């Protein structure tokens, strides 16, 4: 009986931990945005583009539609929207998703990606 209780407790902890991990930490995502090379190419000011497009309000926006930014052909053809799944795949390997992508930064750590996505979901603008 004791062994089963231990197994059930461990399963509950793993489930809670994985759920929290999937949700992401927006506060940590804000720090990562500033320190993981995001802010060197992107801004959160609406319609202000840098090397990359403004990411203000990116969550839920159709891919390749940031105002006043010239996207490479793959983005312009896409009918996808930036959501958790799309952003996670993109941040894992931008060139795998869009061969013509000029973005060279990959975010290999799943927790970092979840945190960045949680931050972008808050629709930050500066």
XYZ file of C-alpha atoms in Angstrom:
126
model
C 0.000 0.000 0.000
C 2.792 2.379 0.908
C 4.540 1.744 -2.421
C 1.382 2.582 -4.374
C 0.899 5.802 -2.417
C 4.471 6.770 -3.248
C 3.915 5.996 -6.933
C 0.674 7.999 -6.993
C 2.320 10.944 -5.238
C 5.219 10.884 -7.702
C 2.793 10.721 -10.645
C 0.870 13.721 -9.284
C 4.070 15.739 -8.863
C 5.202 14.907 -12.400
C 1.792 15.858 -13.803
C 1.732 19.172 -11.928
C 5.309 19.971 -12.910
C 4.753 19.224 -16.595
C 1.584 21.329 -16.615
C 3.369 24.290 -15.080
C 6.215 23.844 -17.520
C 3.845 23.813 -20.500
C 2.164 27.024 -19.369
C 5.427 28.960 -19.202
C 6.567 31.768 -16.941
C 5.872 35.156 -18.550
C 8.135 37.025 -16.106
C 11.057 34.795 -17.002
C 10.068 35.108 -20.678
C 10.427 38.902 -20.380
C 13.968 38.449 -19.076
C 14.779 35.944 -21.814
C 13.407 38.283 -24.480
C 15.900 40.924 -23.393
C 18.863 38.578 -22.924
C 18.448 35.741 -25.474
C 19.130 37.860 -28.548
C 15.431 38.571 -29.204
C 15.734 42.268 -28.383
C 18.784 42.653 -30.603
C 16.585 42.135 -33.707
C 12.985 42.639 -32.506
C 11.123 45.344 -30.650
C 7.808 45.319 -28.860
C 6.844 48.749 -30.160
C 3.905 48.467 -32.561
C 4.834 48.998 -36.214
C 8.498 49.632 -35.348
C 10.615 47.057 -37.096
C 14.297 46.344 -36.782
C 16.201 43.522 -38.487
C 13.149 41.443 -37.584
C 9.519 42.558 -37.359
C 7.901 44.114 -34.316
C 6.623 41.395 -32.009
C 4.014 43.630 -30.377
C 0.784 41.658 -30.440
C 2.377 38.764 -32.314
C 0.381 36.088 -30.495
C -2.700 35.282 -32.569
C -1.519 37.292 -35.571
C -1.288 35.663 -38.998
C 2.273 34.738 -39.927
C 3.957 37.247 -42.233
C 1.606 40.152 -41.550
C 3.477 42.549 -39.245
C 2.878 46.085 -40.478
C 5.562 47.679 -42.635
C 7.878 44.636 -42.643
C 9.026 42.853 -45.794
C 8.946 39.133 -45.063
C 10.781 36.441 -46.980
C 8.527 34.446 -49.357
C 7.731 31.503 -47.054
C 6.196 33.767 -44.420
C 4.090 35.697 -46.906
C 2.620 32.436 -48.290
C 1.770 31.012 -44.863
C -1.825 30.909 -43.667
C -0.790 29.936 -40.121
C -1.308 32.053 -37.022
C 1.244 32.542 -34.273
C -0.014 30.373 -31.406
C 1.717 28.126 -28.856
C 2.292 25.278 -31.283
C 3.466 27.444 -34.186
C 5.741 29.601 -32.029
C 7.206 26.538 -30.321
C 8.050 24.900 -33.656
C 9.417 28.164 -35.044
C 11.615 28.964 -32.048
C 12.957 25.406 -32.078
C 14.262 25.827 -35.638
C 13.085 28.775 -37.771
C 14.702 27.476 -40.976
C 12.988 24.111 -40.634
C 9.635 25.871 -40.583
C 10.448 28.537 -43.185
C 13.401 27.709 -45.429
C 13.754 31.334 -46.539
C 13.834 32.627 -42.956
C 16.509 35.184 -42.132
C 16.199 34.362 -38.436
C 19.261 32.470 -37.267
C 18.498 32.217 -33.541
C 17.190 28.888 -32.242
C 15.843 28.328 -28.734
C 16.663 24.670 -28.041
C 15.474 24.643 -24.411
C 11.756 23.750 -24.162
C 11.283 25.688 -20.902
C 12.846 28.815 -22.406
C 10.513 28.514 -25.406
C 7.467 28.078 -23.134
C 8.511 31.111 -21.095
C 9.063 33.284 -24.186
C 5.698 32.215 -25.599
C 3.972 32.970 -22.280
C 5.512 36.450 -22.385
C 4.462 37.068 -25.996
C 0.930 35.944 -25.106
C 0.663 38.851 -22.679
C 0.682 41.115 -25.778
C 3.536 43.266 -24.517
C 4.200 46.682 -26.013
C 6.822 49.190 -25.023
